[in-house]
Coordinates of C-alpha atoms in Angstrom, one line a residue:
Chain A
M1 CA 126.1 -164.7 50.3
N2 CA 127.6 -161.4 49.1
R3 CA 125.4 -158.4 49.3
Y4 CA 126.6 -157.1 46.0
I5 CA 125.5 -160.2 44.1
W6 CA 122.0 -159.7 45.5
L7 CA 122.1 -156.0 44.4
I8 CA 123.3 -156.9 40.9
L9 CA 120.6 -159.6 40.6
F10 CA 118.0 -157.1 41.8
A11 CA 119.1 -154.5 39.3
L12 CA 119.1 -157.1 36.5
G13 CA 115.5 -158.0 37.5
L14 CA 114.5 -154.4 37.3
A15 CA 116.1 -153.8 33.9
A16 CA 115.2 -157.2 32.3
P17 CA 111.8 -156.3 30.7
F18 CA 113.6 -153.8 28.4
A19 CA 115.7 -156.6 27.0
V20 CA 113.6 -159.7 27.2
Y21 CA 110.0 -160.3 26.4
P22 CA 108.2 -159.5 29.7
V23 CA 105.6 -162.3 29.6
F24 CA 108.4 -164.8 29.3
L25 CA 110.2 -163.2 32.2
M26 CA 107.1 -163.3 34.3
K27 CA 106.8 -167.0 33.6
L28 CA 110.4 -167.5 34.7
L29 CA 109.7 -165.6 37.9
C30 CA 106.5 -167.6 38.7
F31 CA 108.2 -171.0 38.1
G32 CA 111.3 -169.8 39.8
L33 CA 109.4 -169.0 43.0
F34 CA 107.5 -172.3 42.6
A35 CA 110.8 -174.2 42.5
C36 CA 112.1 -172.3 45.5
T37 CA 109.1 -173.3 47.6
F38 CA 109.6 -176.9 46.6
N39 CA 113.3 -176.6 47.5
L40 CA 112.4 -175.2 51.0
L41 CA 110.6 -178.5 51.6
L42 CA 112.9 -181.0 50.1
G43 CA 116.3 -179.3 50.5
Y44 CA 115.8 -177.9 54.0
A45 CA 113.2 -180.1 55.6
G46 CA 113.9 -183.4 53.7
L47 CA 110.3 -183.8 52.7
L48 CA 109.7 -185.0 49.1
S49 CA 106.3 -183.7 48.1
F50 CA 105.0 -185.1 44.8
G51 CA 101.8 -183.0 44.9
H52 CA 103.0 -179.4 44.8
A53 CA 101.1 -178.8 41.6
A54 CA 97.9 -179.0 43.7
F55 CA 98.9 -175.8 45.5
F56 CA 100.2 -174.1 42.4
G57 CA 97.2 -175.0 40.3
G58 CA 94.6 -174.8 43.2
A59 CA 95.7 -171.2 43.9
A60 CA 95.6 -170.3 40.2
Y61 CA 91.9 -171.4 40.1
V62 CA 90.9 -169.7 43.3
T63 CA 92.6 -166.4 42.3
G64 CA 91.2 -166.7 38.8
Y65 CA 87.7 -167.3 39.9
L66 CA 87.7 -164.6 42.5
V67 CA 89.2 -162.0 40.3
K68 CA 87.0 -162.8 37.4
N69 CA 83.7 -163.3 39.2
S70 CA 83.9 -161.4 42.5
G71 CA 85.8 -158.5 41.1
L72 CA 88.7 -158.8 43.6
T73 CA 91.7 -156.6 43.0
P74 CA 94.8 -158.5 41.9
E75 CA 96.7 -158.2 45.1
L76 CA 93.7 -159.5 47.1
G77 CA 93.3 -162.2 44.5
V78 CA 96.9 -163.4 45.0
L79 CA 96.5 -163.1 48.7
A80 CA 93.3 -165.3 48.6
G81 CA 95.1 -167.9 46.4
T82 CA 98.0 -168.0 48.8
L83 CA 95.7 -168.4 51.8
C84 CA 93.8 -171.2 50.1
A85 CA 97.0 -173.0 49.1
G86 CA 98.2 -172.6 52.7
I87 CA 95.0 -174.2 54.1
L88 CA 95.2 -177.0 51.5
G89 CA 98.8 -177.4 52.6
F90 CA 97.7 -177.8 56.2
V91 CA 95.2 -180.5 55.2
F92 CA 97.7 -182.3 53.0
G93 CA 100.5 -181.9 55.5
S94 CA 98.4 -183.2 58.5
L95 CA 97.6 -186.3 56.6
A96 CA 101.0 -187.0 55.0
I97 CA 103.5 -185.9 57.7
R98 CA 103.2 -189.1 59.7
R99 CA 104.7 -191.1 56.9
Q100 CA 108.2 -190.8 55.6
G101 CA 110.1 -191.1 52.3
I102 CA 108.3 -192.7 49.5
Y103 CA 105.0 -193.1 51.4
F104 CA 105.0 -189.4 52.1
A105 CA 105.5 -188.7 48.4
M106 CA 102.7 -191.1 47.4
I107 CA 100.2 -189.6 49.8
T108 CA 100.9 -186.1 48.6
L109 CA 100.5 -187.4 45.0
A110 CA 97.2 -189.1 45.7
L111 CA 95.8 -186.0 47.4
A112 CA 97.0 -183.8 44.5
Q113 CA 95.2 -186.1 42.1
I114 CA 92.0 -185.4 44.0
V115 CA 92.6 -181.6 43.5
Y116 CA 93.2 -182.3 39.8
F117 CA 89.9 -184.2 39.6
V118 CA 88.0 -181.4 41.2
A119 CA 89.6 -179.0 38.8
L120 CA 88.5 -181.2 35.9
K121 CA 84.9 -181.9 37.1
A122 CA 83.8 -179.0 39.3
P123 CA 81.2 -176.6 37.6
F124 CA 83.2 -173.4 38.3
T125 CA 86.6 -174.4 36.9
G126 CA 85.8 -174.6 33.2
G127 CA 86.7 -178.3 32.9
E128 CA 89.0 -179.1 30.0
D129 CA 89.1 -175.4 28.9
G130 CA 90.2 -174.1 32.3
L131 CA 89.4 -170.6 33.5
Q132 CA 89.9 -168.2 30.7
D133 CA 90.0 -164.5 30.3
I134 CA 90.9 -163.7 33.9
P135 CA 91.2 -159.9 34.0
R136 CA 94.5 -158.5 35.2
G137 CA 92.6 -155.7 37.0
M138 CA 93.6 -152.6 38.9
L139 CA 96.3 -153.0 41.5
F140 CA 95.0 -151.5 44.8
G141 CA 92.1 -150.3 42.6
V142 CA 94.4 -147.7 41.2
I143 CA 97.2 -149.0 38.9
D144 CA 96.1 -150.7 35.7
L145 CA 98.0 -154.0 35.4
G146 CA 96.9 -154.5 31.9
K147 CA 98.4 -151.3 30.6
V148 CA 100.9 -151.7 27.8
Y149 CA 103.8 -149.2 27.3
A150 CA 105.3 -148.6 23.9
V151 CA 109.1 -148.4 24.5
G152 CA 111.4 -148.3 21.5
G153 CA 108.9 -149.9 19.2
K154 CA 108.1 -152.7 21.6
S155 CA 105.0 -153.0 23.7
L156 CA 105.8 -153.8 27.3
E157 CA 103.4 -154.7 30.2
L158 CA 105.6 -152.9 32.7
N159 CA 103.0 -152.5 35.4
L160 CA 102.3 -156.1 35.5
Y161 CA 105.9 -157.1 35.3
Y162 CA 106.9 -155.0 38.3
F163 CA 104.0 -156.3 40.3
V164 CA 105.1 -159.9 39.5
F165 CA 108.7 -159.0 40.3
A166 CA 107.7 -157.5 43.6
V167 CA 105.6 -160.6 44.5
F168 CA 108.5 -162.7 43.5
C169 CA 111.0 -160.8 45.6
L170 CA 108.8 -160.9 48.6
G171 CA 108.2 -164.6 48.3
F172 CA 111.9 -165.3 47.6
W173 CA 112.9 -163.1 50.6
L174 CA 110.5 -165.0 52.8
I175 CA 111.9 -168.3 51.8
C176 CA 115.5 -167.1 52.4
R177 CA 114.5 -165.8 55.7
T178 CA 112.8 -169.0 56.7
I179 CA 115.9 -170.9 55.8
N180 CA 118.1 -168.6 57.9
S181 CA 115.9 -168.2 60.9
P182 CA 115.7 -169.9 64.3
F183 CA 113.0 -172.1 62.8
G184 CA 115.2 -172.9 59.8
Q185 CA 118.0 -173.9 62.1
V186 CA 115.7 -176.5 63.8
L187 CA 114.5 -177.6 60.4
K188 CA 118.0 -178.3 59.3
A189 CA 118.7 -180.2 62.5
I190 CA 115.6 -182.4 61.9
R191 CA 116.7 -183.1 58.3
E192 CA 120.2 -184.0 59.5
N193 CA 119.2 -186.3 62.4
E194 CA 115.5 -186.6 63.3
P195 CA 115.7 -188.8 66.4
R196 CA 118.3 -186.5 67.9
A197 CA 116.1 -183.5 67.3
V198 CA 113.3 -185.4 69.1
S199 CA 115.6 -186.2 72.0
L200 CA 116.4 -182.5 72.3
G201 CA 112.8 -181.8 72.9
Y202 CA 111.5 -180.7 69.5
R203 CA 108.2 -182.0 68.3
V204 CA 109.4 -182.7 64.8
E205 CA 105.9 -183.2 63.2
R206 CA 104.9 -179.6 64.1
F207 CA 108.1 -178.3 62.5
K208 CA 107.6 -180.3 59.4
L209 CA 103.9 -179.4 59.1
M210 CA 104.8 -175.7 59.5
A211 CA 107.4 -176.0 56.7
F212 CA 104.9 -177.8 54.6
V213 CA 102.3 -175.0 55.1
I214 CA 104.8 -172.2 54.3
S215 CA 105.9 -174.0 51.2
A216 CA 102.4 -174.8 50.0
A217 CA 101.2 -171.2 50.6
L218 CA 104.1 -169.7 48.7
A219 CA 103.6 -172.3 45.9
G220 CA 100.1 -170.9 45.8
T221 CA 101.5 -167.3 45.5
A222 CA 103.4 -168.5 42.5
G223 CA 100.4 -170.2 40.9
A224 CA 98.1 -167.2 41.6
T225 CA 100.5 -164.8 40.0
K226 CA 100.9 -167.1 37.0
A227 CA 97.1 -167.0 36.6
L228 CA 97.1 -163.2 36.4
V229 CA 100.0 -163.2 33.9
F230 CA 98.5 -165.6 31.5
Q231 CA 94.9 -164.7 32.3
L232 CA 94.4 -168.4 32.5
A233 CA 94.1 -171.2 35.1
S234 CA 94.3 -174.5 33.3
L235 CA 94.4 -178.2 34.1
T236 CA 98.2 -178.3 33.3
D237 CA 98.8 -176.1 36.4
A238 CA 97.3 -178.8 38.7
N239 CA 98.5 -181.8 36.7
W240 CA 101.1 -184.2 38.2
H241 CA 103.4 -183.3 35.3
T242 CA 103.8 -180.0 36.9
S243 CA 104.6 -181.7 40.3
G244 CA 107.3 -183.7 38.4
E245 CA 108.7 -180.7 36.6
V246 CA 109.3 -178.8 39.8
V247 CA 111.3 -181.8 41.2
L248 CA 113.3 -181.7 38.0
M249 CA 113.9 -178.0 38.2
T250 CA 115.1 -178.2 41.7
L251 CA 117.5 -181.1 41.2
L252 CA 118.8 -179.6 38.0
G253 CA 119.7 -176.3 39.7
G254 CA 120.9 -177.8 43.0
L255 CA 118.9 -179.1 45.9
G256 CA 119.4 -177.3 49.2
T257 CA 121.0 -174.2 47.6
I258 CA 119.3 -170.9 47.6
L259 CA 119.9 -170.0 43.9
G260 CA 119.7 -173.5 42.5
P261 CA 116.0 -173.8 42.1
L262 CA 115.9 -170.5 40.3
V263 CA 118.6 -171.6 37.9
G264 CA 116.8 -174.9 37.4
A265 CA 113.5 -173.3 36.7
F266 CA 115.0 -170.7 34.3
T267 CA 116.7 -173.5 32.4
V268 CA 113.7 -175.7 32.1
V269 CA 111.3 -172.9 31.2
T270 CA 113.8 -171.5 28.6
L271 CA 114.3 -174.9 27.1
H272 CA 110.5 -175.4 26.8
S273 CA 110.0 -172.1 25.1
E274 CA 113.1 -172.2 22.9
L275 CA 112.4 -175.7 21.7
S276 CA 108.7 -175.3 21.3
S277 CA 109.1 -175.6 17.5
A278 CA 110.6 -179.0 18.0
G279 CA 107.2 -180.4 19.1
S280 CA 107.2 -183.5 21.2
W281 CA 111.0 -183.7 21.0
V282 CA 111.1 -181.1 23.8
T283 CA 110.5 -183.9 26.3
V284 CA 113.3 -186.0 24.9
I285 CA 115.7 -183.1 24.9
I286 CA 114.9 -182.0 28.4
G287 CA 115.1 -185.6 29.5
F288 CA 118.5 -185.9 27.9
T289 CA 119.6 -182.7 29.6
F290 CA 118.5 -183.9 32.9
V291 CA 120.3 -187.3 32.5
V292 CA 123.5 -185.4 31.5
C293 CA 123.2 -183.1 34.5
V294 CA 122.6 -185.9 36.9
L295 CA 125.7 -187.7 35.6
L296 CA 128.0 -184.7 35.5
F297 CA 126.7 -182.5 38.3
R298 CA 125.4 -184.7 41.0
R299 CA 124.7 -181.7 43.2
G300 CA 123.0 -179.7 40.5
V301 CA 124.5 -176.8 38.6
V302 CA 124.6 -174.3 41.5
G303 CA 125.5 -177.1 44.0
E304 CA 128.6 -177.9 42.0
L305 CA 129.5 -174.3 41.6
A306 CA 129.2 -173.8 45.3
R307 CA 131.5 -176.7 45.9
L308 CA 134.1 -175.3 43.6
L309 CA 133.9 -171.9 45.2
K310 CA 133.6 -173.4 48.7
K311 CA 130.7 -171.1 49.4
S312 CA 127.0 -171.6 50.0
L313 CA 125.0 -170.1 47.2
Chain B
M1 CA 111.8 -186.0 96.8
S2 CA 112.3 -189.7 96.5
D3 CA 115.7 -191.3 96.3
F4 CA 114.9 -192.8 93.0
I5 CA 114.9 -190.5 90.0
L6 CA 113.6 -193.1 87.6
E7 CA 111.5 -196.1 88.3
T8 CA 109.9 -198.7 86.2
K9 CA 107.1 -201.1 87.3
N10 CA 106.6 -204.4 85.4
L11 CA 107.8 -202.8 82.2
T12 CA 107.0 -205.2 79.3
K13 CA 107.5 -204.9 75.6
E14 CA 106.3 -207.4 73.1
F15 CA 107.0 -207.3 69.4
K16 CA 104.4 -209.3 67.6
G17 CA 104.2 -211.8 70.3
F18 CA 107.9 -212.0 71.1
A19 CA 108.6 -210.6 74.5
A20 CA 111.7 -208.6 74.2
V21 CA 111.4 -207.2 77.8
T22 CA 109.4 -208.8 80.6
D23 CA 108.5 -207.3 84.0
V24 CA 111.5 -205.1 84.4
N25 CA 111.5 -203.2 87.7
L26 CA 114.4 -200.8 87.4
R27 CA 115.2 -198.2 90.0
V28 CA 117.8 -195.6 89.3
R29 CA 119.1 -193.8 92.4
R30 CA 119.5 -190.0 92.2
G31 CA 123.1 -188.9 91.7
Y32 CA 124.5 -192.3 90.7
I33 CA 126.0 -193.5 87.4
H34 CA 123.8 -196.6 86.8
A35 CA 124.9 -199.1 84.1
L36 CA 122.6 -201.5 82.3
I37 CA 124.6 -204.4 81.1
G38 CA 123.9 -207.9 79.7
P39 CA 124.9 -210.2 76.8
N40 CA 123.8 -209.5 73.3
G41 CA 120.0 -209.7 72.8
A42 CA 119.3 -209.3 76.5
G43 CA 117.0 -206.4 75.8
K44 CA 119.2 -203.5 76.9
T45 CA 118.5 -201.3 73.9
T46 CA 114.8 -202.1 74.1
V47 CA 114.7 -201.0 77.7
F48 CA 116.6 -198.0 76.7
N49 CA 114.2 -197.1 73.9
L50 CA 111.2 -197.6 76.3
L51 CA 112.7 -195.3 78.8
T52 CA 113.4 -192.6 76.2
K53 CA 109.9 -193.1 74.7
F54 CA 111.1 -194.2 71.3
H55 CA 109.1 -197.3 71.9
T56 CA 105.7 -197.6 73.7
P57 CA 105.6 -200.2 76.4
T58 CA 103.1 -203.0 76.0
S59 CA 102.4 -202.8 79.7
G60 CA 104.0 -201.5 82.9
T61 CA 104.8 -197.9 83.9
I62 CA 107.7 -195.6 83.9
S63 CA 108.0 -192.7 86.4
F64 CA 110.4 -189.9 86.5
N65 CA 110.7 -187.9 89.8
G66 CA 107.5 -189.6 90.9
V67 CA 105.5 -188.5 87.8
D68 CA 104.1 -191.1 85.5
I69 CA 105.7 -190.5 82.1
T70 CA 104.6 -193.8 80.5
R71 CA 102.3 -192.0 77.9
E72 CA 104.4 -189.0 77.2
R73 CA 106.0 -188.1 73.9
A74 CA 109.7 -188.6 73.2
A75 CA 110.1 -184.8 72.7
D76 CA 108.3 -183.9 75.9
I77 CA 110.4 -185.9 78.3
A78 CA 113.3 -183.7 77.2
L79 CA 111.4 -180.7 78.7
R80 CA 111.3 -182.6 82.0
G81 CA 115.0 -183.0 82.0
V82 CA 115.6 -186.5 80.5
V83 CA 117.9 -186.4 77.5
R84 CA 119.3 -189.4 75.7
S85 CA 122.2 -190.1 73.5
F86 CA 122.4 -192.7 70.7
Q87 CA 124.6 -195.7 69.8
I88 CA 125.8 -194.0 66.7
S89 CA 127.0 -190.5 67.4
A90 CA 124.0 -188.3 67.2
V91 CA 125.2 -185.0 65.8
F92 CA 124.0 -182.8 63.0
P93 CA 126.8 -183.4 60.5
H94 CA 126.3 -180.4 58.2
L95 CA 126.0 -177.9 61.0
T96 CA 129.1 -176.6 62.8
P97 CA 129.7 -177.8 66.4
L98 CA 128.7 -174.3 67.6
E99 CA 125.4 -174.6 65.7
N100 CA 124.9 -178.1 67.0
V101 CA 125.0 -176.9 70.6
R102 CA 122.9 -173.9 69.7
V103 CA 120.1 -176.1 68.4
A104 CA 119.8 -177.5 71.9
L105 CA 120.2 -174.0 73.6
Q106 CA 117.7 -172.2 71.4
R107 CA 114.7 -174.0 72.6
K108 CA 114.8 -171.9 75.8
L109 CA 114.5 -168.7 73.8
G110 CA 111.1 -169.8 72.7
T111 CA 111.6 -168.7 69.1
A112 CA 112.0 -172.1 67.5
Y113 CA 108.9 -171.6 65.4
H114 CA 109.8 -168.0 64.4
F115 CA 110.5 -168.3 60.7
W116 CA 110.4 -164.5 60.2
K117 CA 113.3 -163.7 62.5
P118 CA 116.9 -163.7 61.3
A119 CA 119.2 -166.4 62.5
S120 CA 121.4 -163.7 63.9
T121 CA 119.0 -163.5 66.8
L122 CA 120.6 -166.8 67.9
H123 CA 124.1 -165.2 68.3
R124 CA 123.5 -164.3 71.9
L125 CA 123.6 -168.0 72.6
N126 CA 127.2 -168.2 71.3
D127 CA 128.9 -167.5 74.6
R128 CA 127.1 -170.3 76.4
A129 CA 127.6 -172.6 73.4
M130 CA 131.4 -171.9 73.5
E131 CA 131.5 -172.6 77.2
L132 CA 129.9 -176.0 76.6
L133 CA 132.3 -176.8 73.8
D134 CA 135.1 -175.7 75.9
A135 CA 134.0 -178.1 78.7
V136 CA 134.3 -181.0 76.4
G137 CA 137.6 -179.8 74.8
L138 CA 136.1 -178.7 71.4
S139 CA 136.4 -175.0 71.5
D140 CA 139.2 -175.1 68.8
A141 CA 136.8 -176.9 66.4
A142 CA 133.7 -174.7 66.9
G143 CA 133.5 -173.5 63.3
V144 CA 134.5 -176.5 61.2
P145 CA 131.9 -178.8 59.6
T146 CA 131.0 -181.5 62.1
V147 CA 131.4 -184.2 59.5
E148 CA 135.1 -183.6 59.5
L149 CA 135.5 -184.3 63.3
S150 CA 136.9 -187.7 64.5
Y151 CA 134.5 -190.1 66.0
G152 CA 135.6 -189.5 69.5
R153 CA 135.2 -185.8 69.1
K154 CA 131.7 -186.2 67.6
R155 CA 130.7 -188.1 70.8
A156 CA 132.2 -185.3 72.9
L157 CA 130.1 -182.8 70.8
E158 CA 127.0 -185.0 71.5
I159 CA 127.7 -184.7 75.2
A160 CA 128.1 -181.0 75.0
T161 CA 124.8 -180.7 73.1
T162 CA 123.1 -182.9 75.8
L163 CA 124.5 -180.8 78.6
A164 CA 123.1 -177.7 76.9
L165 CA 119.7 -178.8 78.0
E166 CA 120.9 -179.0 81.6
P167 CA 119.3 -182.4 82.1
E168 CA 118.7 -184.0 85.5
L169 CA 119.0 -187.4 84.0
I170 CA 121.2 -188.4 81.1
L171 CA 120.6 -191.7 79.3
L172 CA 123.7 -192.8 77.4
D173 CA 123.4 -195.6 74.8
E174 CA 126.8 -197.3 74.6
P175 CA 128.9 -194.1 74.9
T176 CA 132.2 -195.8 74.0
Q177 CA 131.0 -198.2 71.3
G178 CA 133.2 -198.4 68.3
M179 CA 136.0 -196.3 69.8
G180 CA 139.8 -196.8 70.0
A181 CA 141.4 -197.2 73.4
E182 CA 142.5 -193.6 73.5
D183 CA 139.0 -192.2 72.9
V184 CA 137.5 -194.6 75.3
G185 CA 139.7 -193.2 78.1
R186 CA 138.8 -189.6 77.1
I187 CA 135.1 -190.2 77.0
T188 CA 135.1 -192.2 80.3
A189 CA 136.8 -189.2 81.9
L190 CA 134.3 -186.9 80.3
V191 CA 131.3 -188.9 81.5
K192 CA 132.7 -189.0 85.0
R193 CA 133.2 -185.2 84.9
V194 CA 129.7 -184.3 83.7
S195 CA 128.1 -186.7 86.2
T196 CA 128.6 -184.3 89.1
G197 CA 125.1 -183.2 90.2
R198 CA 123.4 -185.4 87.7
T199 CA 122.2 -188.9 87.3
I200 CA 123.4 -191.0 84.4
L201 CA 121.9 -194.3 83.2
M202 CA 124.0 -195.9 80.6
V203 CA 124.0 -199.0 78.4
E204 CA 127.5 -200.2 78.0
H205 CA 129.3 -203.2 76.7
N206 CA 132.8 -202.3 77.8
L207 CA 133.0 -203.8 81.3
K208 CA 136.2 -201.8 82.1
V209 CA 134.2 -198.6 81.5
V210 CA 131.4 -199.9 83.7
S211 CA 133.8 -200.8 86.5
T212 CA 135.4 -197.4 86.4
L213 CA 132.2 -195.4 86.2
A214 CA 129.2 -197.1 87.5
G215 CA 128.1 -197.0 91.1
R216 CA 125.1 -199.3 90.4
V217 CA 124.8 -202.0 87.8
T218 CA 121.8 -203.9 86.6
V219 CA 122.3 -207.0 84.6
L220 CA 119.7 -208.0 82.0
Q221 CA 119.3 -211.4 80.5
R222 CA 116.6 -212.5 78.0
G223 CA 114.6 -209.4 78.7
A224 CA 114.5 -209.7 82.4
I225 CA 116.6 -208.5 85.3
L226 CA 119.1 -211.1 86.4
A227 CA 121.0 -209.2 89.1
E228 CA 121.5 -205.7 90.5
G229 CA 124.0 -204.2 92.8
S230 CA 127.5 -202.6 92.9
Y231 CA 129.9 -203.7 90.2
D232 CA 131.8 -206.0 92.6
E233 CA 128.6 -207.6 93.8
V234 CA 127.3 -208.2 90.4
S235 CA 130.6 -209.4 88.8
G236 CA 131.0 -211.9 91.6
D237 CA 127.5 -213.3 91.1
P238 CA 127.7 -216.8 89.6
R239 CA 124.5 -216.3 87.6
V240 CA 126.0 -213.3 85.9
M241 CA 129.2 -215.2 85.1
E242 CA 127.1 -217.9 83.6
A243 CA 125.1 -215.5 81.5
Y244 CA 128.3 -214.0 80.1
M245 CA 130.5 -217.1 79.8
G246 CA 128.0 -219.9 79.4
S247 CA 129.0 -221.5 82.7
A248 CA 130.0 -220.4 86.2
H249 CA 133.4 -222.1 85.9
A250 CA 134.5 -221.0 82.6

């Protein structure tokens, strides 16, 4: 894709907090990254995980707990959350990868429910209340992420925003790189024709497992960052609704496109927040949007756009 | 080194009590094109899948170059130099032909798991990939999406991808199946061309193709070997005629 488009998007990301409420932007970035990790798995490796909330939520709890109780700095907290999500991904992946299609999805869902149950019942997770008042802390022990700047009558959490933006960019870059790497090339070959990839001498389980671990770890990064932004790790993060939502975001934006999941995540999160006054009608409206999109844009918004422009986006 | 590149001993495969293949002792001579033929349901594809490790035999052994490969994984025998094709053309449809061939070539680089390296590190394989595409007459289509190629050209691409691994033994599963007469001729010529210095074992329905290509023929019937020999020997065998026609005098 065009270098200039990336530069423009990057500049927009830098300027955005001066125009839009930063906490909302950070939510967009966290869910955007989350949807991208899911897309890496389904769009490029052909694996439908229905338990991605376990990595997102699991990492949120781990980071929240460590930052709150062990006094870890935020960057180390996020790193710890990522690592734990990666390890969890390895366990899930090793168990599920032998099955395909719907069975794979069911196993990931079942395992994710176990994580949810632990989050609900374990003594250190705060049960129904979740982990509250997670401190944002000092980045590298120097920069205060909780600092609020007063710019033009608005109070902006700029330090935190740029930290989240940097984490997002790093995660997003890593996903793009994975897709466009020698590894990604084999992954696409496996998605296209698994028996052929086997006959060419590739042990497909290993490739799938590795993709699963990368995806899980980065989903953890997204969840860990989210915990710092909202100072909260809650049951919603680990709930199967969240696993379902990320599927919806990815399909809405365009499966197997680089920008699609971002567009999808931004749409769903924006709808949720704009329509929050509508109460439980939100679900109905989002459901309706989804049905319309599936009927009109089978490839998702970005997928259709890419087809019109004959480019891969 | 033994004359036989691939040997099976009492190879048997049962599916839930049904014996699809019983006591097959197949010996493939090095440097030959060996055809496996037989009427529908004779167990050709099962034997083929056993040899390529896509099925696990119930009993019996398979050895390649004297090494027992019965318990090896499907992906690992490719490293030994055994590469198979599939009945339905096995290409990667949404990659270009160049990328298709490169997927096979890149394993040698040892960077298949490197997710942090840019895909441009694969560009040094392009020359070799183009050579291979050229060898099967596809160099003009290197950059178009593979889905848009004709069936015959997809099969040619599959052969180019297979050759990229420089296999000692190629296993072809019905290479001309579902093709028009023109493509059949082209693929037959191609198989003949790539067979130099290699051994090919193929399952084939088209007896004309078998008679043109195969130096050795094994006839399977009801999961067991019925006859083996040159095409002329086998085609003159009354038992073979009976298997195909129903009676020796038909």
